[in-house]
Tab-separated table of C-alpha atoms in Angstrom:
chain	number	residue	atom	x	y	z
V	90	MET	CA	112.667	73.667	3.959
V	91	ASN	CA	113.636	70.235	5.186
V	92	ARG	CA	117.175	68.910	4.808
V	93	LEU	CA	116.456	67.484	1.353
V	94	ASN	CA	115.331	70.858	0.054
V	95	GLN	CA	118.375	72.525	1.585
V	96	LEU	CA	120.655	69.956	-0.053
V	97	PHE	CA	119.236	70.541	-3.521
V	98	VAL	CA	119.600	74.305	-3.102
V	99	SER	CA	123.247	74.022	-2.077
V	100	LYS	CA	124.327	71.267	-4.493
V	101	LYS	CA	122.949	70.778	-7.973
V	102	ASP	CA	124.991	67.967	-9.517
V	103	ASN	CA	126.752	64.653	-8.832
V	104	LEU	CA	124.667	63.895	-5.756
V	105	LEU	CA	125.338	60.442	-4.339
V	106	SER	CA	122.748	58.554	-2.331
V	107	ILE	CA	123.199	55.127	-0.774
V	108	TYR	CA	120.424	52.653	0.023
V	109	TYR	CA	120.671	49.968	2.681
V	110	THR	CA	118.247	47.824	4.649
V	111	ALA	CA	117.627	48.592	8.309
V	112	GLY	CA	118.482	45.629	10.497
V	113	TYR	CA	121.012	44.155	8.073
V	114	PRO	CA	123.520	42.675	8.577
V	115	ALA	CA	122.809	43.049	12.314
V	116	LEU	CA	119.822	44.478	14.133
V	117	ASN	CA	121.334	47.558	15.762
V	118	THR	CA	123.613	48.842	12.988
V	119	THR	CA	121.289	51.305	11.214
V	120	VAL	CA	122.651	54.522	12.692
V	121	ASP	CA	126.260	53.262	12.758
V	122	ILE	CA	126.107	52.681	8.993
V	123	ALA	CA	124.442	56.056	8.404
V	124	GLU	CA	127.153	57.839	10.370
V	125	ALA	CA	129.920	56.034	8.471
V	126	LEU	CA	128.344	56.891	5.114
V	127	GLU	CA	128.065	60.568	6.019
V	128	LYS	CA	131.718	60.661	7.098
V	129	ALA	CA	132.644	59.027	3.784
V	130	GLY	CA	130.969	61.846	1.834
V	131	VAL	CA	127.535	60.528	0.830
V	132	ASP	CA	125.002	63.327	0.221
V	133	PHE	CA	121.830	61.622	1.450
V	134	LEU	CA	120.647	58.190	2.518
V	135	GLU	CA	117.770	55.820	1.910
V	136	VAL	CA	117.076	53.419	4.752
V	137	GLY	CA	114.834	50.560	3.735
V	138	PHE	CA	112.465	48.979	6.224
V	139	PRO	CA	112.113	45.273	5.382
V	140	TYR	CA	108.961	43.625	4.123
V	141	SER	CA	108.203	39.967	3.467
V	142	ASP	CA	107.017	40.525	-0.137
V	143	PRO	CA	109.358	43.102	-1.735
V	144	VAL	CA	108.093	42.922	-5.322
V	145	ALA	CA	110.514	45.489	-6.817
V	146	ASP	CA	113.643	44.161	-5.141
V	147	GLY	CA	116.207	41.859	-6.658
V	148	PRO	CA	117.810	38.919	-4.843
V	149	THR	CA	120.443	40.953	-2.969
V	150	ILE	CA	117.987	43.328	-1.317
V	151	GLN	CA	115.434	40.533	-0.859
V	152	HIS	CA	118.052	38.573	1.060
V	153	SER	CA	118.887	41.592	3.220
V	154	SER	CA	115.195	42.079	3.991
V	155	GLU	CA	114.751	38.427	4.923
V	156	GLN	CA	117.786	38.558	7.192
V	157	ALA	CA	116.656	41.838	8.763
V	158	LEU	CA	113.249	40.354	9.550
V	159	GLU	CA	114.915	37.282	11.048
V	160	ASN	CA	117.072	39.641	13.122
V	161	GLY	CA	113.886	41.158	14.552
V	162	MET	CA	113.609	44.402	12.573
V	163	THR	CA	110.171	46.034	12.626
V	164	LEU	CA	109.031	49.616	12.223
V	165	ASN	CA	108.841	49.951	15.999
V	166	VAL	CA	112.408	48.697	16.385
V	167	LEU	CA	113.601	50.965	13.569
V	168	PHE	CA	112.036	54.004	15.190
V	169	GLU	CA	113.692	53.083	18.488
V	170	GLU	CA	117.061	52.950	16.728
V	171	LEU	CA	116.459	56.258	14.953
V	172	ALA	CA	116.080	58.022	18.304
V	173	GLU	CA	119.875	58.440	18.121
V	174	LEU	CA	119.884	59.515	14.463
V	175	ARG	CA	120.082	63.288	14.697
V	176	LYS	CA	122.644	63.200	17.485
V	177	ARG	CA	125.071	61.608	15.037
V	178	VAL	CA	123.969	62.233	11.454
V	179	THR	CA	123.230	65.557	9.742
V	180	ILE	CA	122.617	64.622	6.085
V	181	PRO	CA	119.083	64.015	4.752
V	182	ILE	CA	117.531	60.616	5.476
V	183	LEU	CA	114.677	58.947	3.633
V	184	LEU	CA	112.807	55.845	4.658
V	185	MET	CA	111.963	53.463	1.833
V	186	GLY	CA	109.553	50.586	1.993
V	187	TYR	CA	106.233	49.122	1.014
V	188	PHE	CA	102.819	50.431	1.898
V	189	ASN	CA	101.474	47.474	3.868
V	190	PRO	CA	103.700	47.913	6.963
V	191	ILE	CA	102.893	51.637	6.991
V	192	VAL	CA	99.150	50.931	6.904
V	193	GLN	CA	99.521	48.416	9.719
V	194	TYR	CA	101.460	50.963	11.774
V	195	GLY	CA	99.002	53.753	10.937
V	196	ILE	CA	99.788	56.280	8.211
V	197	GLU	CA	99.268	59.441	10.257
V	198	LYS	CA	101.157	57.949	13.192
V	199	PHE	CA	103.972	56.810	10.863
V	200	CYS	CA	104.457	60.256	9.323
V	201	LYS	CA	104.391	62.003	12.680
V	202	LYS	CA	106.902	59.605	14.223
V	203	ALA	CA	109.252	59.743	11.242
V	204	ALA	CA	109.269	63.539	11.369
V	205	GLU	CA	109.888	63.572	15.125
V	206	LEU	CA	112.976	61.426	14.585
V	207	GLY	CA	114.439	63.668	11.889
V	208	VAL	CA	113.440	61.763	8.751
V	209	ASP	CA	113.146	64.042	5.709
V	210	GLY	CA	111.249	61.977	3.170
V	211	ILE	CA	109.525	58.703	2.356
V	212	ILE	CA	109.679	56.456	-0.724
V	213	VAL	CA	106.767	54.035	-1.057
V	214	PRO	CA	106.989	52.301	-4.465
V	215	ASP	CA	103.522	50.745	-4.263
V	216	LEU	CA	101.589	53.815	-3.098
V	217	PRO	CA	99.518	54.962	-6.102
V	218	MET	CA	99.804	58.633	-6.950
V	219	TYR	CA	96.035	59.231	-6.878
V	220	GLU	CA	95.736	57.651	-3.416
V	221	TYR	CA	98.590	59.769	-2.105
V	222	GLU	CA	97.016	62.939	-3.479
V	223	ALA	CA	93.461	62.192	-2.358
V	224	LEU	CA	94.000	60.448	0.971
V	225	TYR	CA	97.458	60.856	2.449
V	226	SER	CA	99.229	63.973	1.195
V	227	ALA	CA	98.150	66.060	4.192
V	228	HIS	CA	99.952	63.691	6.587
V	229	PHE	CA	103.184	64.155	4.643
V	230	ILE	CA	102.825	67.910	4.210
V	231	ASN	CA	101.832	68.563	7.831
V	232	ASN	CA	104.970	66.739	8.985
V	233	ASN	CA	107.304	68.379	6.440
V	234	LEU	CA	108.034	65.018	4.818
V	235	SER	CA	108.769	64.743	1.117
V	236	ASN	CA	106.998	61.943	-0.722
V	237	ILE	CA	109.256	60.664	-3.486
V	238	PHE	CA	107.559	59.424	-6.657
V	239	LEU	CA	109.084	56.904	-9.054
V	240	VAL	CA	109.203	57.275	-12.831
V	241	THR	CA	109.986	54.475	-15.296
V	242	PRO	CA	110.805	54.507	-19.024
V	243	GLN	CA	107.116	53.766	-19.666
V	244	THR	CA	105.772	56.729	-17.680
V	245	SER	CA	103.944	59.192	-19.916
V	246	GLU	CA	104.892	62.845	-20.128
V	247	ALA	CA	101.511	63.848	-18.696
V	248	ARG	CA	102.046	61.639	-15.649
V	249	ILE	CA	105.593	62.924	-15.171
V	250	ARG	CA	104.243	66.494	-15.235
V	251	LYS	CA	101.659	65.524	-12.613
V	252	ILE	CA	104.342	63.928	-10.450
V	253	ASP	CA	106.485	67.036	-10.799
V	254	ALA	CA	103.570	69.192	-9.625
V	255	LEU	CA	102.991	66.986	-6.565
V	256	SER	CA	106.674	66.686	-5.632
V	257	ASN	CA	108.686	69.018	-3.430
V	258	SER	CA	112.199	67.576	-3.390
V	259	PHE	CA	113.257	65.157	-6.152
V	260	ILE	CA	111.877	62.605	-8.594
V	261	TYR	CA	113.303	59.081	-8.604
V	262	LEU	CA	114.031	57.914	-12.167
V	263	LEU	CA	114.211	54.145	-12.420
V	264	SER	CA	116.758	53.060	-15.013
V	265	SER	CA	114.409	50.223	-15.989
V	266	SER	CA	111.033	48.746	-15.123
V	267	SER	CA	112.616	45.617	-13.679
V	268	ILE	CA	113.890	44.810	-10.197
V	269	THR	CA	116.857	46.213	-8.301
V	270	GLY	CA	120.330	44.774	-8.632
V	271	GLY	CA	120.805	44.779	-12.393
V	272	SER	CA	123.468	46.705	-14.256
V	273	LEU	CA	122.772	50.061	-15.870
V	274	GLN	CA	122.251	49.291	-19.549
V	275	LEU	CA	122.133	52.373	-21.718
V	276	THR	CA	120.187	51.090	-24.684
V	277	ASN	CA	118.940	53.648	-27.180
V	278	ASN	CA	115.483	53.483	-25.599
V	279	ILE	CA	116.801	54.119	-22.077
V	280	GLU	CA	119.053	56.949	-23.225
V	281	ASP	CA	116.140	58.510	-25.106
V	282	TYR	CA	114.069	58.251	-21.905
V	283	TYR	CA	116.718	60.123	-19.902
V	284	LYS	CA	117.015	62.769	-22.602
V	285	ARG	CA	113.231	63.108	-22.783
V	286	VAL	CA	112.908	63.692	-19.040
V	287	LYS	CA	115.842	66.105	-19.000
V	288	ALA	CA	114.331	68.106	-21.866
V	289	MET	CA	111.108	68.536	-19.893
V	290	GLU	CA	112.944	70.954	-17.572
V	291	LEU	CA	111.076	69.789	-14.493
V	292	LYS	CA	110.960	72.018	-11.423
V	293	ASN	CA	112.265	69.224	-9.211
V	294	PRO	CA	115.713	67.605	-9.419
V	295	THR	CA	115.947	64.035	-10.699
V	296	ILE	CA	117.939	61.157	-9.215
V	297	ILE	CA	118.563	57.891	-11.101
V	298	GLY	CA	118.362	54.511	-9.385
V	299	PHE	CA	118.522	50.774	-10.222
V	300	GLY	CA	121.761	49.542	-11.768
V	301	ILE	CA	124.183	52.122	-10.345
V	302	SER	CA	127.101	50.127	-9.006
V	303	ASP	CA	130.430	51.833	-9.754
V	304	ARG	CA	132.100	55.047	-10.850
V	305	ALA	CA	131.276	54.497	-14.536
V	306	THR	CA	127.540	53.988	-14.029
V	307	PHE	CA	127.365	56.808	-11.463
V	308	THR	CA	129.134	59.212	-13.820
V	309	LYS	CA	126.922	58.226	-16.737
V	310	ALA	CA	123.737	58.670	-14.685
V	311	CYS	CA	124.894	62.130	-13.600
V	312	GLU	CA	125.057	63.201	-17.240
V	313	TYR	CA	121.260	62.968	-17.352
V	314	ALA	CA	120.197	63.676	-13.775
V	315	ASN	CA	121.289	65.535	-10.650
V	316	GLY	CA	122.651	62.387	-9.053
V	317	ALA	CA	122.244	58.674	-8.556
V	318	ILE	CA	121.479	56.025	-5.944
V	319	VAL	CA	123.619	52.978	-5.213
V	320	GLY	CA	121.731	50.134	-3.548
V	321	SER	CA	122.415	46.471	-4.221
V	322	LYS	CA	126.182	46.883	-4.597
V	323	PHE	CA	126.408	48.506	-1.168
V	324	VAL	CA	124.088	45.929	0.416
V	325	LYS	CA	126.435	43.228	-0.900
V	326	LEU	CA	129.305	44.986	0.870
V	327	LEU	CA	127.390	44.787	4.148
V	328	GLY	CA	127.490	41.003	3.852
V	329	GLU	CA	131.297	40.984	3.928
V	330	GLU	CA	133.650	40.841	6.883
V	331	ASP	CA	134.784	44.222	8.254
V	332	TYR	CA	132.101	45.998	6.237
V	333	MET	CA	132.312	49.120	8.393
V	334	GLY	CA	135.999	49.466	7.610
V	335	LYS	CA	135.308	49.114	3.895
V	336	ILE	CA	132.681	51.885	3.682
V	337	PRO	CA	135.092	54.820	3.064
V	338	GLY	CA	136.824	52.975	0.232
V	339	PHE	CA	133.515	51.946	-1.309
V	340	VAL	CA	132.240	55.518	-1.418
V	341	GLU	CA	135.556	56.785	-2.756
V	342	SER	CA	135.442	54.202	-5.560
V	343	ILE	CA	132.078	55.625	-6.682
V	344	ARG	CA	133.086	59.252	-6.347
V	345	SER	CA	136.649	59.240	-7.699
């Protein structure tokens, strides 16, 4: 089992994940931020590698990606930074980003390098499920990396079942089909979607993302899933002065 699998065995509920963009607000802060988040009590992390055309990202994360690219962040630079990762951070780490930079780097090479550095899983929103299964799954499996699939309110039950069969850690439930950075809106349709997925009794845990920004939305998401992911709200914090000093209080405000 990788660290993600171990986490889901040891803790079933109220799991908190934080997303942030590598290279933002400064180039060499990726591991410093990860270490601070672990000390603050976050269960696992999603480190985004920036891309020039982030189609699923709202303005906050788009801005962080643009700034990270201007700062000089690339996959090669990120991997250099992550050489220090497992000397300082023990919780599970996922890399999240778009498929094009991975293809340019080389998919087999990318998976091997990520595993060597202690990465536990990858989230690639624009990697089609059939392509993953037919062409790339062996690279993930051979390197003990979990590939995290995304589910939206429009995803059919048959497709969710297929995703559950292909998954080996958790399934990422998007709270909407729109971009990141919105607020969690529990309309009847969205609540029915959560209830529908929960009633399917999937073999993998579920984690809700998009729109989780405070204790109320985190608590509500945890009623329907095993945990939730905070992204844009934390990325906004990284744009403030003394952001490192504010991390413990931010995490406590979500948890308490």
